[in-house]
Coordinates of C-alpha atoms and ligand atoms in Angstrom, one line a residue:
M28 CA 0.0 0.0 0.0
N29 CA 1.4 3.5 -0.8
G30 CA 1.5 6.5 1.5
A31 CA -1.7 8.2 0.3
I32 CA -4.0 6.4 2.7
N33 CA -1.8 7.1 5.7
T34 CA -1.9 10.9 5.2
A35 CA -5.7 10.8 5.0
Y36 CA -6.1 9.5 8.6
N37 CA -6.1 11.4 11.7
D38 CA -5.0 9.1 14.5
K39 CA -5.4 11.8 17.1
T40 CA -8.6 11.8 19.1
D41 CA -8.8 15.6 19.6
D42 CA -10.7 17.9 17.2
K43 CA -7.7 19.7 15.7
P44 CA -7.6 19.6 11.9
N45 CA -5.0 17.1 10.8
D46 CA -2.5 17.6 8.0
Y47 CA -4.8 16.1 5.5
M48 CA -7.6 18.5 6.4
L49 CA -5.2 21.5 6.1
K50 CA -4.1 20.3 2.7
S51 CA -7.6 19.9 1.5
T52 CA -8.4 23.5 2.1
I53 CA -5.7 24.9 -0.1
S54 CA -6.2 22.7 -3.1
D55 CA -9.0 24.3 -5.1
S56 CA -7.1 24.4 -8.4
I57 CA -6.4 20.6 -8.6
F58 CA -8.6 18.1 -10.4
T59 CA -11.9 17.6 -8.4
L60 CA -14.2 14.6 -8.9
E61 CA -17.6 14.6 -7.3
I62 CA -19.1 11.2 -6.4
Y63 CA -22.8 10.6 -5.6
I64 CA -23.9 7.3 -4.2
D65 CA -27.1 6.1 -2.6
R66 CA -29.3 3.0 -2.3
A67 CA -32.4 4.7 -0.8
T68 CA -34.6 7.7 -1.7
L69 CA -34.1 10.5 0.7
P70 CA -30.4 10.9 0.2
T71 CA -30.9 10.8 -3.6
I72 CA -33.5 13.6 -3.6
Q73 CA -31.2 15.7 -1.3
Q74 CA -28.2 15.0 -3.5
M75 CA -30.2 16.1 -6.6
A76 CA -31.1 19.3 -4.8
M77 CA -27.4 19.8 -3.9
I78 CA -26.3 19.3 -7.5
A79 CA -28.9 21.9 -8.7
E80 CA -27.9 24.3 -5.9
S81 CA -24.2 24.2 -6.6
M82 CA -24.3 24.0 -10.4
S83 CA -20.7 22.9 -10.2
K84 CA -18.8 22.1 -13.4
H85 CA -16.8 19.3 -11.9
P86 CA -17.1 15.8 -13.4
K87 CA -19.6 13.7 -11.5
L88 CA -20.0 10.0 -11.1
I89 CA -23.5 9.0 -9.9
C90 CA -25.0 5.7 -8.7
W91 CA -28.5 6.2 -7.4
L92 CA -29.7 2.6 -7.2
R93 CA -33.4 3.4 -6.6
H94 CA -33.8 6.4 -8.9
P95 CA -31.1 6.2 -11.6
I96 CA -30.8 9.0 -14.2
T97 CA -30.9 7.5 -17.7
D98 CA -31.4 10.7 -19.7
E99 CA -28.1 11.2 -21.6
K100 CA -28.8 14.8 -22.4
L101 CA -29.4 15.6 -18.8
L102 CA -26.3 13.7 -17.7
S103 CA -24.2 15.7 -20.2
Q104 CA -25.7 18.9 -18.9
L105 CA -24.6 17.9 -15.4
N106 CA -21.2 16.7 -16.6
A107 CA -22.2 13.4 -15.1
T108 CA -22.0 9.7 -15.8
S109 CA -24.5 7.4 -14.2
F110 CA -23.7 3.8 -13.1
A111 CA -26.1 0.9 -12.5
S112 CA -23.9 -0.6 -9.8
L113 CA -21.7 0.8 -7.1
E114 CA -18.9 -1.6 -8.2
S115 CA -18.8 -0.1 -11.7
L116 CA -18.7 3.4 -10.2
Y117 CA -15.8 2.4 -8.0
Q118 CA -13.9 1.0 -10.9
S119 CA -14.5 4.1 -13.1
A120 CA -13.5 6.4 -10.2
C121 CA -10.2 4.6 -9.8
S122 CA -9.5 4.6 -13.6
I123 CA -10.1 8.4 -13.8
L124 CA -8.1 9.1 -10.6
R125 CA -5.1 7.0 -11.7
T126 CA -4.6 9.3 -14.7
K127 CA -4.1 12.4 -12.4
S128 CA -1.0 13.3 -10.6
K129 CA -3.1 15.0 -7.9
A130 CA -6.8 14.9 -7.4
Q131 CA -9.4 15.6 -4.7
V132 CA -12.7 13.8 -4.3
I133 CA -15.9 15.1 -2.8
I134 CA -18.3 12.3 -1.8
F135 CA -22.1 12.6 -1.3
G136 CA -23.4 9.5 0.4
N137 CA -25.9 7.8 2.6
T138 CA -24.9 8.0 6.3
Y139 CA -26.4 4.6 7.2
W140 CA -24.6 2.8 4.4
S141 CA -21.1 3.5 5.7
K142 CA -20.0 0.3 4.1
D143 CA -20.6 1.6 0.6
L144 CA -18.6 4.7 1.5
S145 CA -15.8 2.8 3.1
R146 CA -15.4 0.5 0.1
L147 CA -15.1 3.5 -2.2
I148 CA -12.7 5.4 0.1
R149 CA -10.6 2.3 0.7
R150 CA -10.0 2.1 -3.1
V151 CA -9.5 5.6 -4.1
T152 CA -7.2 6.5 -1.3
Q153 CA -4.8 3.8 -2.4
I154 CA -4.1 5.8 -5.5
S155 CA -1.2 8.1 -5.1
G156 CA -2.1 11.8 -5.0
V157 CA -5.8 11.3 -4.2
M158 CA -7.3 13.2 -1.2
I159 CA -10.8 13.1 0.2
K160 CA -11.7 16.8 0.3
Q161 CA -15.2 16.5 1.8
L162 CA -17.9 14.0 2.8
E163 CA -21.5 15.1 2.6
L164 CA -23.5 12.3 4.3
I165 CA -27.3 12.3 4.3
D166 CA -29.6 10.3 6.6
D167 CA -31.1 7.2 5.0
G168 CA -34.3 7.9 6.8
A169 CA -35.5 6.4 10.0
S170 CA -32.6 3.9 10.2
E171 CA -30.1 6.2 11.9
Y172 CA -32.7 7.1 14.6
Q173 CA -33.5 3.5 15.3
K174 CA -29.8 2.8 15.8
M175 CA -29.6 5.9 18.1
Y176 CA -32.6 4.6 20.0
Q177 CA -30.8 1.3 20.7
W178 CA -27.6 3.0 21.5
E179 CA -29.1 5.3 24.2
I180 CA -29.6 2.4 26.6
L181 CA -25.8 2.1 27.0
S182 CA -24.1 3.8 29.9
A183 CA -21.9 6.9 29.3
A184 CA -18.8 4.8 29.7
E185 CA -20.1 2.2 27.3
Q186 CA -21.0 4.8 24.7
S187 CA -17.6 6.4 25.0
H188 CA -15.9 3.1 24.6
D189 CA -18.1 2.2 21.7
L190 CA -17.2 5.4 19.8
C191 CA -13.5 4.8 20.3
A192 CA -13.6 1.2 19.3
G193 CA -15.7 2.0 16.3
L194 CA -13.2 4.6 15.1
N195 CA -10.3 2.1 15.4
N196 CA -12.4 -0.5 13.6
L197 CA -13.2 2.0 10.8
K198 CA -9.5 2.9 10.4
S199 CA -8.6 -0.8 10.3
Y200 CA -11.4 -1.5 7.8
L201 CA -10.3 1.3 5.5
K202 CA -6.6 0.3 5.6
G203 CA -7.4 -3.3 4.6
G204 CA -7.2 -4.2 0.9
E205 CA -9.9 -5.8 -1.2
N206 CA -8.7 -9.4 -0.7
R207 CA -10.5 -10.9 2.4
V208 CA -7.7 -13.5 3.0
I209 CA -5.0 -10.8 3.0
R210 CA -7.1 -8.6 5.2
A211 CA -7.5 -11.4 7.7
L212 CA -3.8 -12.3 7.6
S213 CA -2.8 -8.6 8.2
Q214 CA -5.4 -8.5 11.0
R215 CA -7.3 -5.7 9.2
S216 CA -11.0 -5.6 9.9
N217 CA -13.3 -7.6 7.7
K218 CA -16.4 -6.2 9.3
L219 CA -18.1 -2.8 9.4
P220 CA -21.3 -3.3 11.4
R221 CA -24.2 -1.0 10.7
C222 CA -24.1 0.8 14.0
I223 CA -23.6 4.3 15.5
S224 CA -19.8 3.9 15.8
S225 CA -19.4 3.0 12.2
I226 CA -21.7 5.6 10.7
F227 CA -20.8 8.6 13.0
N228 CA -17.0 8.5 13.0
W229 CA -16.2 9.8 9.6
H230 CA -15.5 13.3 10.8
R231 CA -12.5 12.0 12.8
L232 CA -10.9 11.0 9.5
F233 CA -12.1 13.4 6.9
P234 CA -13.9 16.8 6.7
T235 CA -17.5 15.7 7.0
T236 CA -21.0 17.1 7.3
Y237 CA -23.9 14.9 8.5
H238 CA -27.2 16.1 7.0
M239 CA -29.8 14.9 9.5
L240 CA -33.5 14.4 8.9
R241 CA -34.2 15.3 12.6
M242 CA -31.3 17.0 14.2
D243 CA -33.5 17.7 17.2
Y244 CA -33.2 14.1 18.2
L245 CA -29.7 14.9 19.4
E246 CA -31.3 17.0 22.2
K247 CA -32.3 13.8 23.9
P248 CA -30.4 13.7 27.2
E249 CA -29.6 10.0 26.7
I250 CA -27.4 10.7 23.7
S251 CA -25.8 13.9 24.8
L252 CA -22.4 12.3 24.4
L253 CA -23.2 11.7 20.7
K254 CA -24.2 15.3 20.3
V255 CA -20.8 16.4 21.8
H256 CA -19.0 13.9 19.5
L257 CA -20.7 15.3 16.4
A258 CA -20.6 19.0 17.5
G259 CA -20.4 21.3 14.6
R260 CA -20.5 18.6 11.9
T261 CA -24.3 18.2 11.7
K262 CA -26.8 20.2 9.6
Q263 CA -30.6 19.9 9.5
I264 CA -31.8 18.6 6.1
R265 CA -33.4 21.3 4.0
W266 CA -36.7 20.9 2.2
D267 CA -37.1 24.5 1.1
Y268 CA -34.7 24.6 -1.9
L269 CA -37.6 25.3 -4.2
S270 CA -40.1 27.0 -1.9
N271 CA -37.9 29.7 -0.6
A272 CA -37.3 30.9 -4.2
S273 CA -33.5 30.6 -3.9
F274 CA -33.4 28.4 -7.0
S275 CA -33.2 30.1 -10.4
A276 CA -35.5 28.9 -13.2
E277 CA -32.5 26.9 -14.6
Q278 CA -31.8 25.2 -11.2
T279 CA -35.5 24.4 -10.7
S280 CA -35.7 22.9 -14.1
L281 CA -32.6 20.8 -13.5
F282 CA -34.1 19.5 -10.2
Y283 CA -37.4 18.6 -11.8
Q284 CA -35.6 16.8 -14.6
M285 CA -33.5 14.8 -12.1
V286 CA -36.6 13.7 -10.1
G287 CA -38.3 12.7 -13.3
L288 CA -41.1 15.3 -13.3
S289 CA -41.0 16.2 -17.0
D290 CA -43.7 18.8 -16.6
P291 CA -43.8 20.1 -13.1
R292 CA -46.6 22.6 -14.0
N293 CA -49.0 19.6 -14.2
M294 CA -48.5 18.9 -10.5
A295 CA -48.7 22.5 -9.5
K296 CA -51.9 22.9 -11.6
S297 CA -53.7 20.1 -10.0
A298 CA -52.8 21.4 -6.6
T299 CA -54.0 24.9 -7.2
E300 CA -57.0 24.2 -9.5
D301 CA -58.9 21.9 -7.3
Q302 CA -59.3 23.5 -3.9
R303 CA -61.6 20.8 -2.4
S304 CA -60.0 19.2 0.7
K305 CA -57.9 16.2 -0.2
F306 CA -56.9 13.2 1.9
M307 CA -53.8 11.2 0.7
F308 CA -53.5 7.6 1.9
I309 CA -49.9 6.4 2.1
G310 CA -49.7 2.8 1.0
V311 CA -47.0 0.2 1.7
G312 CA -45.7 -2.9 0.0
S313 CA -46.6 -6.5 0.9
T314 CA -43.8 -7.0 3.3
I315 CA -45.5 -4.5 5.7
A316 CA -49.3 -5.0 4.9
S317 CA -51.5 -6.9 2.5
S318 CA -53.7 -5.0 0.0
A319 CA -56.8 -6.4 1.8
L320 CA -55.7 -4.8 5.1
Q321 CA -55.0 -1.5 3.4
I322 CA -58.4 -1.6 1.7
R323 CA -60.0 -2.3 5.1
V324 CA -58.1 0.5 6.8
I325 CA -59.3 3.0 4.2
A326 CA -62.9 1.8 4.5
D327 CA -62.7 2.1 8.3
S328 CA -61.4 5.7 8.2
L329 CA -64.4 6.6 5.9
S330 CA -67.0 5.0 8.1
E331 CA -68.8 6.7 11.0
T332 CA -68.5 3.7 13.2
G333 CA -64.9 2.6 12.5
V334 CA -61.9 2.4 14.8
I335 CA -60.3 5.5 13.2
P336 CA -62.3 8.7 13.8
Q337 CA -64.2 9.5 10.6
L338 CA -62.3 11.4 8.0
K339 CA -63.7 14.5 6.4
A340 CA -62.4 15.0 2.9
D341 CA -63.9 15.6 -0.5
R342 CA -61.3 13.9 -2.5
L343 CA -59.4 10.7 -1.8
Q344 CA -56.0 10.2 -3.2
F345 CA -53.7 7.1 -3.0
K346 CA -49.9 7.3 -3.0
G347 CA -48.7 3.8 -3.3
H348 CA -45.3 2.5 -2.3
P349 CA -43.0 2.7 -5.3
F350 CA -42.3 -1.0 -5.1
A351 CA -45.7 -2.3 -4.2
D352 CA -47.3 -4.5 -6.9
F353 CA -51.0 -4.2 -5.8
N354 CA -51.5 -0.4 -5.8
Q355 CA -54.1 -0.5 -8.6
E356 CA -56.2 -3.1 -6.6
I357 CA -56.4 -0.6 -3.7
I358 CA -57.2 2.4 -5.9
Q359 CA -60.0 0.5 -7.7
A360 CA -61.5 -0.8 -4.4
H361 CA -62.2 2.8 -3.3
K362 CA -62.2 4.6 -6.6
M363 CA -59.4 6.9 -5.5
E364 CA -57.4 9.4 -7.4
E365 CA -53.9 8.2 -8.1
M366 CA -50.6 10.0 -7.3
R367 CA -48.0 8.2 -9.4
S368 CA -46.4 5.7 -7.0
T369 CA -42.9 6.1 -8.6
I370 CA -42.8 9.8 -7.6
P371 CA -40.8 9.7 -4.3
F372 CA -43.0 11.2 -1.6
E373 CA -40.2 13.6 -0.6
T374 CA -40.6 15.3 -4.0
L375 CA -44.1 16.4 -2.9
I376 CA -42.6 18.1 0.1
M377 CA -40.0 19.9 -1.9
T378 CA -42.4 21.0 -4.6
D379 CA -45.0 22.3 -2.1
N380 CA -47.5 19.7 -3.2
L381 CA -48.5 18.2 0.1
P382 CA -52.2 17.4 0.5
E383 CA -54.3 19.1 3.1
K384 CA -54.6 15.8 5.0
M385 CA -52.8 12.5 5.0
G386 CA -52.4 9.3 6.8
G387 CA -51.9 5.6 6.1
M388 CA -49.6 2.7 6.8
E389 CA -46.3 2.8 8.7
S390 CA -43.4 4.3 6.7
S391 CA -40.2 6.2 7.3
L392 CA -41.6 9.0 5.1
Y393 CA -43.6 10.6 7.9
F394 CA -40.2 11.7 9.4
S395 CA -39.7 14.2 6.5
L396 CA -43.0 16.1 7.0
P397 CA -42.8 19.7 8.2
H398 CA -42.9 19.9 12.0
N399 CA -46.3 21.6 12.1
Y400 CA -48.0 19.1 9.7
Q401 CA -50.7 17.0 11.4
I402 CA -51.0 13.4 10.3
E403 CA -54.5 12.0 10.6
Y404 CA -53.5 8.5 11.5
I405 CA -50.8 5.8 11.0
V406 CA -51.5 2.1 11.2
F407 CA -48.5 -0.1 12.3
S408 CA -48.1 -3.8 12.1
G409 CA -48.9 -5.9 15.2
S410 CA -51.1 -5.0 18.1
K411 CA -51.4 -2.4 20.8
Q412 CA -49.2 -4.4 23.1
D413 CA -46.3 -3.7 20.8
L414 CA -46.4 0.1 21.4
I415 CA -43.7 0.2 24.0
Q416 CA -41.2 -2.1 22.2
N417 CA -41.7 -0.6 18.8
A418 CA -38.7 1.7 18.3
L419 CA -40.1 3.5 15.3
I420 CA -43.3 4.5 17.2
Q421 CA -41.3 5.6 20.3
I422 CA -39.0 7.8 18.1
M423 CA -42.0 9.2 16.3
L424 CA -43.7 10.0 19.7
Y425 CA -40.5 11.6 21.0
L426 CA -40.2 13.8 17.9
N427 CA -43.9 14.7 17.9
V428 CA -44.3 13.3 14.4
I429 CA -47.7 12.0 15.6
S430 CA -49.6 11.8 18.9
Q431 CA -50.5 8.5 20.5
E432 CA -54.3 8.7 19.9
R433 CA -53.6 8.8 16.2
I434 CA -51.7 5.5 16.2
F435 CA -53.5 2.3 15.3
F436 CA -52.4 -1.3 14.8
A437 CA -53.1 -3.9 12.1
D438 CA -55.0 -6.3 14.4
Q439 CA -57.7 -3.6 15.1
F440 CA -58.8 -4.1 11.5
N441 CA -59.4 -7.8 11.4
Ligands
C5P527 O1 -42.1 3.1 3.6 P1 -40.6 3.1 3.4 O2 -39.9 3.4 4.7 O3 -40.1 1.9 2.7 O4 -40.3 4.3 2.5 C1 -39.0 4.5 1.8 C2 -39.2 5.6 0.7 O5 -40.1 5.1 -0.2 C3 -39.7 6.9 1.2 O6 -38.7 7.7 1.7 C4 -40.4 7.5 0.0 O7 -39.5 8.1 -0.9 C5 -40.9 6.2 -0.7 N1 -42.3 6.0 -0.5 C6 -43.2 6.7 -1.3 N2 -44.6 6.4 -1.2 C7 -45.1 5.6 -0.3 C8 -44.1 4.9 0.5 C9 -42.8 5.1 0.4 O8 -42.8 7.5 -2.1 N3 -46.4 5.3 -0.2

């Protein structure tokens, strides 16, 4: 292994910038490669907004596994290449970087999937002259909060030890080569568990910003140590790129093209033209709930005598899960309007197209709603007895995403 990777690490545990960080601030004229990776939705939408915001001319390599961009004209406008797999992106990044005597890399990733990030960094930092200038990490969704919820039961000493051990493991993982046997022989880590100490230690090694869905969760006394650990490296995720009018017409158009809304005026028109109150039902795929259950829940919420207090809405709209294969069956059962299931829900938030009322089945998407938005109801799997043990519910209650009387369970609709 050459020396590049060693200079990238800060073995110190204080917060002073290391040599690598200082170098990264004075290297604006050298070749810069931007890399965008994600396997979920929220980080992809945020990365799209960040691309439109910066309008940078740097070459970009993109691998958005759920929402790939295939439009060649758009890609060329962005100076970007899109990849169908992370592995092909890694290979291409290395080929490009090997041709440069000096290069800096800015990576936009998904915080929860630190493994994808570490595989990429392990490879590019083995190339001489390559430096990681900045990591912009965006929450996967609710996953980071579920990990924090588990972590907060540790004592302060255990939490502190966990963060230190995790940092050492991350360094060891990054220093190991691709070959598992050689990694094992050189006693380099083979494992990077998906846990707090793997996902929140990047700033000890590289300049990093963690873009958090709900930064206010760090105010919880039980995780005050994590708040101190991350101090100054976190930012609240923004949803107002479009609504605060900071985007020019060109930036707005770029963003719409990236999210696949070819004519955004259509969406805006339907929202402004029909002022009757609208309820949007959030559907899920079969791993969470059957179509029959979802049909029963909707019927219940419309009935005067159901478990859910009766809904008052003139129009019913169904927003199916992008990967559910029975969305049409539910739409037909209640003759609902359809919001295209492939449109990521977060896009509705960004484009100011939220319905007046919404509710539905359990999903991480409720985390992204504006703080003052009132959800009518959410139906979770299982029964009332699960309320205390259900981490997602407890986090939602703590963050005031929903109040307890608006929470229902699948077994109430049998
Ligand atoms: O429900 P789940 O946690 O799997 O949601 C993951 C992502 O899928 C959300 O962040 C959202 O982008 C998308 N989704 C959606 N419409 C739904 C459910 C999920 O757009 N009805």
